Amino acid sequence: MKQFIVSPLNHPIKATISVPADKSISHRSVIFGAISNGRTEIKNLLASEDCLSTLKIMQQLGVEVNVFNNYESVTVYGKGLRSFVEPKNILNCGNSGTTIRLITGLLSAQNFLSVLTGDDSLLNRPMGRVVEPLTLMGAKIFGREHNTKAPIVITPGVLHGITYEMSVSSAQVKSAIMLAALYAKGETKIVEKEKSRDHTERMLTAFGAKITQEKNEIVIGPEQSLEAQSIQVPSDISSAAFFMAAGSIIPGSEVIIPKVLVNPTRSGIITVLKKMGVKVELTNKKDVSGEPIADLFITTPSELLATEVKGSTIPLLIDEIPILCIVMAQAKGKSVIKDAKELRFKESDRIKTMVTVLKKLGVEVNELEDGLEINGLNGEPFKIDPDIEWPKHFDHRIAMSVAIAALKCTEPVNVPGSEWISTSFPSFEKIISKLQVAVV
Ligand code: S3P
């Protein structure tokens, strides 16, 4: 694993920090543009490795893509729902779960063979959760370990609508089914136990799909065509969360993060930080391309309170839990995260990895089957235990969480896994080093 050094901050952060574009919305804008009719213009696409995997796969499927000014603007020329060509080669999704799961849904309805693979982390992640509902719809999908792991092979199938009760809360699974449903005979109904992020519902509706939603039920039917759109991608709250956390734990800080996505299915981190006593103000609220955005203003609290996070809140902050663990480790008292077993199936087993990370930082932590109990240091700096090794992982969000913790450590930290950060946040190291030099 590559490493980079982060030194403790001996001054508050008083800064405006711009974070990159939202990963989930970036993937979807490229995929939906590719199956629409006409020219979809995407402003502020996230040009990270994960989204570039999606973009490259659309090109391998015969879609014309043009990139302007270093990804400031990207145009995708869609020729309709049935315009893909059979890819000549294997489609490589890299580290990206969103790419492999959404595209599996889409390709299960095509009239040709395709093979999807990814890196070591992706090859270990569960794919049965998409294979199962798509197979019920009539898709012909095969994979390693009894069709539960990638590489995935898809051959032509004739799809029909189903009613499907999701056993896990997963927007990737929901979106894969919705994409397949565009091609199926009859309507598809999806029932979620806990509501997951709703970008597919919002964006497909904007592209012209007819979707009805009531509470946690979605009904989507087949479509003849979708219409190209212009999309402005907002800043990613999952990336903003690292600097919201820094502002919460470095005393005296005032951090402004502009134009952040504050969709209620994604903004659980704001609710929880507020509960812990952090002042988070939202200004300049508006809607951009069907998604709510706001500028965030974070002020360090005089006392950071422990809290419990569970149940339907978990899907609303699922990607923010590693960095939330770092904030909890600075709070006064015991914090608890439960009902979060899904963390075990992310880019790494994030429960296990964070337990090791927190122990290495000198924090008392207890591993639960579905979460963690964390005894906060009440503002005392983290002290590295030289006897514990950093966990080996393929996980961008763990590497960034360690880097933020390092700002509040007694000594400089060699942050492991820097090569993974570019899957979602290519400018992260640059921002961290700027913060270390001076008040920016
Ligand atoms: C995503 C959904 C979530 C999230 C991932 C992005 C999406 O995964 O963790 O980073 O874009 O739909 P699950 O669907 O597995 O919960």
Short mmCIF file of C-alpha atoms and ligand atoms in Angstrom, two decimals:
data_model
loop_
_atom_site.label_atom_id
_atom_site.label_comp_id
_atom_site.label_asym_id
_atom_site.label_seq_id
_atom_site.Cartn_x
_atom_site.Cartn_y
_atom_site.Cartn_z
CA MET A 1 0.00 0.00 0.00
CA LYS A 2 1.21 3.53 -0.79
CA GLN A 3 1.43 5.97 2.11
CA PHE A 4 1.39 9.73 2.67
CA ILE A 5 2.30 11.67 5.79
CA VAL A 6 -0.24 13.82 7.63
CA SER A 7 0.96 15.92 10.59
CA PRO A 8 -1.16 17.11 13.52
CA LEU A 9 -2.83 20.49 13.00
CA ASN A 10 -1.78 23.06 15.54
CA HIS A 11 -4.27 25.67 14.37
CA PRO A 12 -8.02 25.73 13.78
CA ILE A 13 -9.34 25.25 10.25
CA LYS A 14 -10.85 28.48 8.95
CA ALA A 15 -11.43 27.62 5.34
CA THR A 16 -13.78 27.29 2.42
CA ILE A 17 -13.22 23.80 1.06
CA SER A 18 -14.69 22.74 -2.26
CA VAL A 19 -15.17 18.99 -2.59
CA PRO A 20 -15.62 16.98 -5.81
CA ALA A 21 -18.84 16.08 -7.55
CA ASP A 22 -21.22 13.42 -6.28
CA LYS A 23 -20.18 9.91 -7.26
CA SER A 24 -23.66 8.32 -7.31
CA ILE A 25 -25.13 11.11 -9.46
CA SER A 26 -22.11 11.10 -11.80
CA HIS A 27 -22.45 7.36 -12.56
CA ARG A 28 -26.17 7.70 -13.18
CA SER A 29 -25.88 10.75 -15.43
CA VAL A 30 -23.50 8.87 -17.74
CA ILE A 31 -25.55 5.65 -17.80
CA PHE A 32 -28.93 7.32 -18.27
CA GLY A 33 -27.50 9.65 -20.92
CA ALA A 34 -26.20 6.60 -22.80
CA ILE A 35 -29.67 5.00 -23.09
CA SER A 36 -31.57 8.22 -23.92
CA ASN A 37 -32.18 9.88 -27.23
CA GLY A 38 -29.96 12.89 -27.90
CA ARG A 39 -27.13 14.81 -26.29
CA THR A 40 -26.85 14.72 -22.51
CA GLU A 41 -24.52 17.43 -21.24
CA ILE A 42 -23.00 16.77 -17.82
CA LYS A 43 -21.36 19.67 -15.99
CA ASN A 44 -19.02 18.92 -13.07
CA LEU A 45 -18.89 15.14 -13.60
CA LEU A 46 -16.70 13.40 -10.99
CA ALA A 47 -13.61 12.37 -12.96
CA SER A 48 -12.54 9.77 -10.41
CA GLU A 49 -11.45 6.23 -11.25
CA ASP A 50 -14.86 4.75 -10.37
CA CYS A 51 -16.83 7.08 -12.66
CA LEU A 52 -14.25 6.77 -15.42
CA SER A 53 -14.82 2.99 -15.31
CA THR A 54 -18.52 3.64 -16.02
CA LEU A 55 -17.69 6.13 -18.80
CA LYS A 56 -15.25 3.72 -20.47
CA ILE A 57 -17.77 0.87 -20.37
CA MET A 58 -20.39 3.05 -22.08
CA GLN A 59 -17.81 3.73 -24.80
CA GLN A 60 -17.12 -0.03 -25.14
CA LEU A 61 -20.88 -0.44 -25.66
CA GLY A 62 -20.65 1.93 -28.62
CA VAL A 63 -21.74 5.20 -26.99
CA GLU A 64 -20.10 8.43 -28.18
CA VAL A 65 -18.67 10.46 -25.32
CA ASN A 66 -16.86 13.81 -25.57
CA VAL A 67 -14.82 15.34 -22.78
CA PHE A 68 -14.15 19.10 -22.65
CA ASN A 69 -11.76 21.14 -20.48
CA ASN A 70 -10.50 18.29 -18.35
CA TYR A 71 -14.02 16.97 -17.54
CA GLU A 72 -15.52 20.41 -16.82
CA SER A 73 -18.17 19.32 -19.29
CA VAL A 74 -18.88 15.87 -20.73
CA THR A 75 -21.37 15.07 -23.46
CA VAL A 76 -22.92 11.66 -23.92
CA TYR A 77 -24.71 11.00 -27.22
CA GLY A 78 -27.44 8.50 -26.55
CA LYS A 79 -29.17 6.68 -29.40
CA GLY A 80 -31.95 5.11 -27.38
CA LEU A 81 -32.66 2.18 -25.11
CA ARG A 82 -31.70 -0.46 -27.69
CA SER A 83 -28.63 1.05 -29.30
CA PHE A 84 -25.72 -0.68 -27.54
CA VAL A 85 -23.33 -2.88 -29.53
CA GLU A 86 -21.87 -6.12 -28.23
CA PRO A 87 -18.60 -5.25 -26.45
CA LYS A 88 -15.51 -6.84 -27.99
CA ASN A 89 -13.82 -7.31 -24.65
CA ILE A 90 -14.44 -7.85 -20.94
CA LEU A 91 -15.90 -4.79 -19.18
CA ASN A 92 -13.70 -3.77 -16.24
CA CYS A 93 -15.54 -2.04 -13.37
CA GLY A 94 -12.34 -1.54 -11.32
CA ASN A 95 -13.19 -0.90 -7.64
CA SER A 96 -16.73 0.32 -8.34
CA GLY A 97 -19.76 -1.50 -6.93
CA THR A 98 -22.13 1.06 -8.45
CA THR A 99 -20.68 0.42 -11.92
CA ILE A 100 -20.93 -3.37 -11.81
CA ARG A 101 -24.37 -3.55 -10.20
CA LEU A 102 -26.15 -0.88 -12.26
CA ILE A 103 -24.60 -2.07 -15.51
CA THR A 104 -25.49 -5.71 -14.74
CA GLY A 105 -29.13 -4.58 -14.57
CA LEU A 106 -28.82 -2.74 -17.86
CA LEU A 107 -26.97 -5.48 -19.74
CA SER A 108 -29.31 -8.23 -18.57
CA ALA A 109 -31.85 -6.77 -21.00
CA GLN A 110 -29.54 -6.61 -24.04
CA ASN A 111 -29.44 -8.94 -26.96
CA PHE A 112 -25.76 -9.90 -26.69
CA LEU A 113 -23.14 -11.47 -24.45
CA SER A 114 -21.21 -9.39 -21.94
CA VAL A 115 -18.69 -10.12 -19.19
CA LEU A 116 -18.08 -7.81 -16.22
CA THR A 117 -15.14 -7.94 -13.84
CA GLY A 118 -13.26 -5.74 -11.37
CA ASP A 119 -10.34 -5.49 -8.96
CA ASP A 120 -9.66 -7.83 -6.02
CA SER A 121 -11.99 -5.90 -3.71
CA LEU A 122 -14.88 -6.00 -6.20
CA LEU A 123 -14.32 -9.72 -6.90
CA ASN A 124 -14.98 -10.37 -3.21
CA ARG A 125 -18.18 -8.32 -2.96
CA PRO A 126 -21.66 -9.91 -3.05
CA MET A 127 -23.31 -9.97 -6.48
CA GLY A 128 -26.03 -12.52 -5.65
CA ARG A 129 -28.12 -9.58 -4.45
CA VAL A 130 -28.45 -8.31 -8.05
CA VAL A 131 -28.28 -11.68 -9.79
CA GLU A 132 -31.25 -13.01 -7.79
CA PRO A 133 -33.92 -10.39 -8.66
CA LEU A 134 -32.70 -10.03 -12.24
CA THR A 135 -32.88 -13.80 -12.72
CA LEU A 136 -36.44 -13.72 -11.36
CA MET A 137 -37.15 -11.18 -14.12
CA GLY A 138 -35.90 -13.67 -16.72
CA ALA A 139 -32.27 -12.54 -17.02
CA LYS A 140 -29.54 -15.08 -17.77
CA ILE A 141 -26.64 -14.21 -15.49
CA PHE A 142 -23.78 -16.41 -14.34
CA GLY A 143 -20.98 -15.77 -11.91
CA ARG A 144 -18.34 -17.34 -9.74
CA GLU A 145 -19.32 -19.15 -6.54
CA HIS A 146 -22.81 -20.19 -7.67
CA ASN A 147 -23.61 -16.87 -9.32
CA THR A 148 -22.78 -14.76 -6.25
CA LYS A 149 -19.44 -13.21 -7.25
CA ALA A 150 -17.89 -11.47 -10.26
CA PRO A 151 -16.72 -12.01 -12.95
CA ILE A 152 -20.30 -11.95 -14.20
CA VAL A 153 -21.37 -13.34 -17.58
CA ILE A 154 -24.66 -12.15 -19.09
CA THR A 155 -26.37 -13.75 -22.08
CA PRO A 156 -29.58 -12.54 -23.75
CA GLY A 157 -32.78 -12.99 -21.76
CA VAL A 158 -36.39 -11.88 -22.15
CA LEU A 159 -37.41 -9.86 -19.10
CA HIS A 160 -40.78 -9.53 -17.38
CA GLY A 161 -41.83 -7.35 -14.44
CA ILE A 162 -41.81 -8.71 -10.89
CA THR A 163 -42.74 -7.63 -7.39
CA TYR A 164 -39.57 -7.70 -5.33
CA GLU A 165 -39.12 -7.15 -1.61
CA MET A 166 -35.56 -6.11 -0.96
CA SER A 167 -33.87 -8.00 1.87
CA VAL A 168 -31.05 -5.43 2.15
CA SER A 169 -31.27 -1.68 1.84
CA SER A 170 -29.26 -1.05 -1.34
CA ALA A 171 -29.67 1.69 -3.91
CA GLN A 172 -27.37 -0.22 -6.24
CA VAL A 173 -29.65 -3.27 -6.23
CA LYS A 174 -32.77 -1.11 -6.51
CA SER A 175 -31.25 0.78 -9.46
CA ALA A 176 -30.17 -2.43 -11.23
CA ILE A 177 -33.76 -3.71 -11.04
CA MET A 178 -35.15 -0.35 -12.20
CA LEU A 179 -32.85 -0.30 -15.23
CA ALA A 180 -33.88 -3.84 -16.17
CA ALA A 181 -37.53 -2.86 -15.64
CA LEU A 182 -37.28 -0.28 -18.44
CA TYR A 183 -37.00 -3.26 -20.83
CA ALA A 184 -39.32 -5.76 -19.10
CA LYS A 185 -42.80 -6.83 -20.14
CA GLY A 186 -45.23 -5.41 -17.57
CA GLU A 187 -44.65 -3.36 -14.46
CA THR A 188 -42.04 -3.96 -11.76
CA LYS A 189 -42.72 -3.19 -8.12
CA ILE A 190 -39.83 -2.80 -5.67
CA VAL A 191 -40.44 -2.69 -1.93
CA GLU A 192 -37.66 -1.42 0.34
CA LYS A 193 -37.55 -2.08 4.10
CA GLU A 194 -35.55 1.08 4.70
CA LYS A 195 -35.41 3.84 2.14
CA SER A 196 -32.07 4.03 0.31
CA ARG A 197 -30.73 6.91 -1.79
CA ASP A 198 -33.27 7.93 -4.44
CA HIS A 199 -31.11 9.42 -7.23
CA THR A 200 -32.26 6.84 -9.77
CA GLU A 201 -35.92 7.64 -9.11
CA ARG A 202 -35.29 11.39 -9.42
CA MET A 203 -33.04 11.26 -12.47
CA LEU A 204 -34.92 8.64 -14.48
CA THR A 205 -38.10 10.68 -13.93
CA ALA A 206 -36.29 13.74 -15.33
CA PHE A 207 -35.28 11.66 -18.39
CA GLY A 208 -38.98 10.90 -18.92
CA ALA A 209 -39.54 7.52 -17.24
CA LYS A 210 -42.89 7.03 -15.51
CA ILE A 211 -42.22 6.03 -11.91
CA THR A 212 -44.74 6.03 -9.08
CA GLN A 213 -43.59 6.06 -5.48
CA GLU A 214 -45.49 5.62 -2.28
CA LYS A 215 -43.63 5.35 1.00
CA ASN A 216 -41.02 2.65 0.35
CA GLU A 217 -42.65 1.23 -2.80
CA ILE A 218 -41.64 2.03 -6.35
CA VAL A 219 -43.50 1.01 -9.49
CA ILE A 220 -41.73 1.33 -12.83
CA GLY A 221 -42.83 0.07 -16.23
CA PRO A 222 -41.19 -0.48 -19.59
CA GLU A 223 -40.33 2.57 -21.70
CA GLN A 224 -40.04 3.06 -25.44
CA SER A 225 -37.61 5.95 -25.09
CA LEU A 226 -35.97 8.39 -22.68
CA GLU A 227 -34.99 11.97 -23.55
CA ALA A 228 -31.50 13.45 -23.08
CA GLN A 229 -31.05 16.04 -20.31
CA SER A 230 -28.59 18.66 -19.07
CA ILE A 231 -27.20 17.78 -15.68
CA GLN A 232 -25.20 19.81 -13.19
CA VAL A 233 -23.66 17.43 -10.62
CA PRO A 234 -23.56 18.84 -7.05
CA SER A 235 -20.69 18.34 -4.59
CA ASP A 236 -20.66 14.96 -2.86
CA ILE A 237 -21.84 14.96 0.76
CA SER A 238 -19.85 11.74 1.25
CA SER A 239 -16.65 13.64 0.38
CA ALA A 240 -17.77 16.75 2.31
CA ALA A 241 -18.20 14.51 5.38
CA PHE A 242 -14.40 14.26 5.84
CA PHE A 243 -14.06 18.02 6.24
CA MET A 244 -17.29 18.29 8.25
CA ALA A 245 -15.58 15.82 10.59
CA ALA A 246 -12.32 17.81 10.62
CA GLY A 247 -14.32 20.94 11.50
CA SER A 248 -16.06 18.98 14.28
CA ILE A 249 -12.87 17.73 16.00
CA ILE A 250 -10.23 20.44 15.48
CA PRO A 251 -10.99 23.08 18.14
CA GLY A 252 -12.01 26.55 17.01
CA SER A 253 -12.64 25.54 13.39
CA GLU A 254 -15.07 27.18 10.96
CA VAL A 255 -15.42 25.28 7.70
CA ILE A 256 -17.55 26.27 4.71
CA ILE A 257 -18.26 23.64 2.05
CA PRO A 258 -20.15 25.05 -0.94
CA LYS A 259 -22.87 23.51 -3.13
CA VAL A 260 -23.22 20.19 -1.34
CA LEU A 261 -25.94 17.65 -2.14
CA VAL A 262 -28.37 17.62 0.81
CA ASN A 263 -30.89 15.08 -0.52
CA PRO A 264 -32.67 13.71 2.60
CA THR A 265 -31.76 10.12 1.59
CA ARG A 266 -28.08 11.11 1.86
CA SER A 267 -27.88 13.74 4.61
CA GLY A 268 -27.97 11.54 7.72
CA ILE A 269 -24.47 12.75 8.62
CA ILE A 270 -25.78 16.31 9.09
CA THR A 271 -28.53 15.11 11.44
CA VAL A 272 -26.11 13.00 13.51
CA LEU A 273 -23.38 15.65 13.77
CA LYS A 274 -26.01 18.15 14.95
CA LYS A 275 -27.15 15.61 17.56
CA MET A 276 -23.53 15.41 18.73
CA GLY A 277 -23.52 19.17 19.29
CA VAL A 278 -21.81 20.31 16.07
CA LYS A 279 -23.22 23.50 14.58
CA VAL A 280 -24.06 22.78 10.93
CA GLU A 281 -25.79 25.62 9.10
CA LEU A 282 -27.27 25.26 5.61
CA THR A 283 -27.40 28.39 3.47
CA ASN A 284 -28.09 29.19 -0.21
CA LYS A 285 -30.47 26.23 -0.45
CA LYS A 286 -31.71 25.51 -3.95
CA ASP A 287 -32.59 22.74 -6.38
CA VAL A 288 -30.13 21.84 -9.13
CA SER A 289 -30.99 19.19 -11.73
CA GLY A 290 -33.72 17.78 -9.48
CA GLU A 291 -31.52 17.48 -6.36
CA PRO A 292 -31.43 19.84 -3.32
CA ILE A 293 -28.09 21.52 -2.61
CA ALA A 294 -26.81 23.97 0.03
CA ASP A 295 -23.62 25.58 1.35
CA LEU A 296 -22.61 23.96 4.65
CA PHE A 297 -21.08 25.97 7.50
CA ILE A 298 -19.56 23.84 10.28
CA THR A 299 -18.39 25.17 13.65
CA THR A 300 -16.57 23.06 16.27
CA PRO A 301 -18.72 22.53 19.37
CA SER A 302 -17.40 23.30 22.86
CA GLU A 303 -18.25 19.71 23.74
CA LEU A 304 -18.76 16.79 21.35
CA LEU A 305 -21.48 14.47 22.68
CA ALA A 306 -21.60 10.70 22.25
CA THR A 307 -24.59 9.31 20.35
CA GLU A 308 -26.30 6.17 19.06
CA VAL A 309 -27.00 5.63 15.35
CA LYS A 310 -29.22 2.77 14.17
CA GLY A 311 -32.25 1.61 12.16
CA SER A 312 -33.55 3.66 9.25
CA THR A 313 -30.82 6.31 9.78
CA ILE A 314 -28.11 3.84 8.67
CA PRO A 315 -28.85 3.90 4.88
CA LEU A 316 -28.93 7.72 5.04
CA LEU A 317 -25.25 7.84 6.06
CA ILE A 318 -23.93 4.41 5.11
CA ASP A 319 -20.80 5.72 3.33
CA GLU A 320 -20.06 8.24 6.10
CA ILE A 321 -19.78 5.69 8.92
CA PRO A 322 -15.96 5.28 8.78
CA ILE A 323 -15.44 9.03 9.26
CA LEU A 324 -18.30 9.21 11.76
CA CYS A 325 -16.36 6.62 13.83
CA ILE A 326 -13.46 9.09 14.01
CA VAL A 327 -15.79 11.87 15.23
CA MET A 328 -17.34 9.48 17.78
CA ALA A 329 -13.84 8.56 18.96
CA GLN A 330 -13.33 12.24 19.89
CA ALA A 331 -16.68 12.58 21.70
CA LYS A 332 -17.40 12.46 25.42
CA GLY A 333 -18.72 9.01 26.38
CA LYS A 334 -19.72 5.84 24.56
CA SER A 335 -21.18 6.04 21.04
CA VAL A 336 -22.89 3.10 19.37
CA ILE A 337 -23.52 2.20 15.73
CA LYS A 338 -25.83 -0.76 15.07
CA ASP A 339 -28.04 -2.26 12.34
CA ALA A 340 -25.13 -1.59 9.99
CA LYS A 341 -24.12 -5.11 8.88
CA GLU A 342 -24.03 -3.80 5.29
CA LEU A 343 -20.71 -2.16 6.23
CA ARG A 344 -19.14 -5.61 6.04
CA PHE A 345 -19.82 -5.72 2.26
CA LYS A 346 -18.29 -2.42 1.18
CA GLU A 347 -14.87 -1.82 -0.42
CA SER A 348 -13.55 -3.51 2.75
CA ASP A 349 -15.30 -4.99 5.79
CA ARG A 350 -15.66 -1.53 7.28
CA ILE A 351 -16.64 -2.73 10.76
CA LYS A 352 -13.54 -4.87 11.09
CA THR A 353 -11.25 -2.34 9.41
CA MET A 354 -12.46 0.57 11.56
CA VAL A 355 -12.10 -1.50 14.75
CA THR A 356 -8.41 -2.05 13.89
CA VAL A 357 -7.94 1.60 12.86
CA LEU A 358 -9.48 2.89 16.11
CA LYS A 359 -7.38 0.51 18.23
CA LYS A 360 -4.28 1.72 16.41
CA LEU A 361 -5.35 5.30 17.31
CA GLY A 362 -5.54 4.36 21.01
CA VAL A 363 -9.35 4.22 21.19
CA GLU A 364 -11.28 1.62 23.19
CA VAL A 365 -13.66 -0.03 20.75
CA ASN A 366 -15.90 -3.07 20.73
CA GLU A 367 -16.80 -4.91 17.51
CA LEU A 368 -20.49 -5.85 17.19
CA GLU A 369 -21.84 -8.14 14.49
CA ASP A 370 -23.71 -5.19 12.98
CA GLY A 371 -21.71 -2.21 14.20
CA LEU A 372 -19.30 -0.77 16.78
CA GLU A 373 -19.22 0.64 20.30
CA ILE A 374 -16.70 3.44 20.66
CA ASN A 375 -15.45 4.99 23.90
CA GLY A 376 -14.67 8.58 23.00
CA LEU A 377 -11.45 10.32 24.09
CA ASN A 378 -13.34 13.52 25.02
CA GLY A 379 -11.15 15.71 22.82
CA GLU A 380 -7.80 14.15 23.84
CA PRO A 381 -5.56 13.64 20.78
CA PHE A 382 -5.19 10.19 19.25
CA LYS A 383 -2.02 8.28 20.23
CA ILE A 384 -0.70 5.72 17.74
CA ASP A 385 -0.10 2.24 19.13
CA PRO A 386 3.17 1.16 17.45
CA ASP A 387 2.41 -2.54 18.03
CA ILE A 388 -0.74 -2.67 15.93
CA GLU A 389 -0.40 -2.85 12.16
CA TRP A 390 -2.68 -0.77 9.95
CA PRO A 391 -5.23 -3.07 8.32
CA LYS A 392 -4.64 -3.95 4.67
CA HIS A 393 -7.61 -2.67 2.70
CA PHE A 394 -8.71 -1.47 -0.73
CA ASP A 395 -10.81 1.26 0.71
CA HIS A 396 -10.74 4.97 -0.14
CA ARG A 397 -13.02 5.98 2.74
CA ILE A 398 -10.85 4.21 5.34
CA ALA A 399 -7.68 5.89 4.02
CA MET A 400 -9.36 9.33 4.18
CA SER A 401 -10.75 8.66 7.67
CA VAL A 402 -7.23 7.86 8.93
CA ALA A 403 -5.92 11.05 7.31
CA ILE A 404 -8.54 13.19 9.12
CA ALA A 405 -7.78 11.43 12.43
CA ALA A 406 -4.09 12.20 11.83
CA LEU A 407 -4.91 15.93 12.04
CA LYS A 408 -5.79 15.27 15.70
CA CYS A 409 -2.92 12.95 16.59
CA THR A 410 0.06 13.42 18.92
CA GLU A 411 2.54 12.75 16.09
CA PRO A 412 2.68 12.62 12.27
CA VAL A 413 0.94 9.60 10.74
CA ASN A 414 1.94 7.61 7.68
CA VAL A 415 -1.54 7.20 6.16
CA PRO A 416 -1.79 3.85 4.37
CA GLY A 417 -3.76 3.18 1.19
CA SER A 418 -3.43 6.55 -0.54
CA GLU A 419 -3.72 4.89 -3.97
CA TRP A 420 -7.38 4.05 -3.25
CA ILE A 421 -8.43 7.64 -2.55
CA SER A 422 -8.59 8.53 -6.25
CA THR A 423 -11.56 6.18 -6.72
CA SER A 424 -13.75 8.96 -5.28
CA PHE A 425 -11.73 12.03 -4.20
CA PRO A 426 -8.72 12.73 -6.45
CA SER A 427 -7.99 16.16 -4.85
CA PHE A 428 -8.06 14.91 -1.23
CA GLU A 429 -4.31 14.82 -0.57
CA LYS A 430 -3.88 18.30 -2.03
CA ILE A 431 -6.57 19.74 0.26
CA ILE A 432 -5.04 18.03 3.31
CA SER A 433 -1.57 19.37 2.54
CA LYS A 434 -2.97 22.90 2.03
CA LEU A 435 -4.68 22.72 5.45
CA GLN A 436 -1.40 21.73 7.03
CA VAL A 437 0.59 24.61 5.64
CA ALA A 438 -1.62 27.45 6.83
CA VAL A 439 -5.07 28.78 7.44
CA VAL A 440 -6.55 28.69 3.90
C1 S3P B 1 -24.43 3.71 -4.01
C2 S3P B 1 -25.13 2.99 -3.08
C3 S3P B 1 -24.56 2.51 -1.82
C4 S3P B 1 -23.28 3.25 -1.47
C5 S3P B 1 -22.35 3.35 -2.65
C6 S3P B 1 -23.03 4.10 -3.79
C7 S3P B 1 -25.10 4.11 -5.26
O1 S3P B 1 -24.25 1.14 -1.93
O2 S3P B 1 -22.63 2.60 -0.40
O3 S3P B 1 -21.16 4.02 -2.29
O4 S3P B 1 -24.55 4.95 -6.00
O5 S3P B 1 -26.19 3.59 -5.53
P1 S3P B 1 -25.35 0.00 -1.66
O6 S3P B 1 -26.37 0.08 -2.70
O7 S3P B 1 -24.58 -1.29 -1.72
O8 S3P B 1 -25.88 0.28 -0.29
#
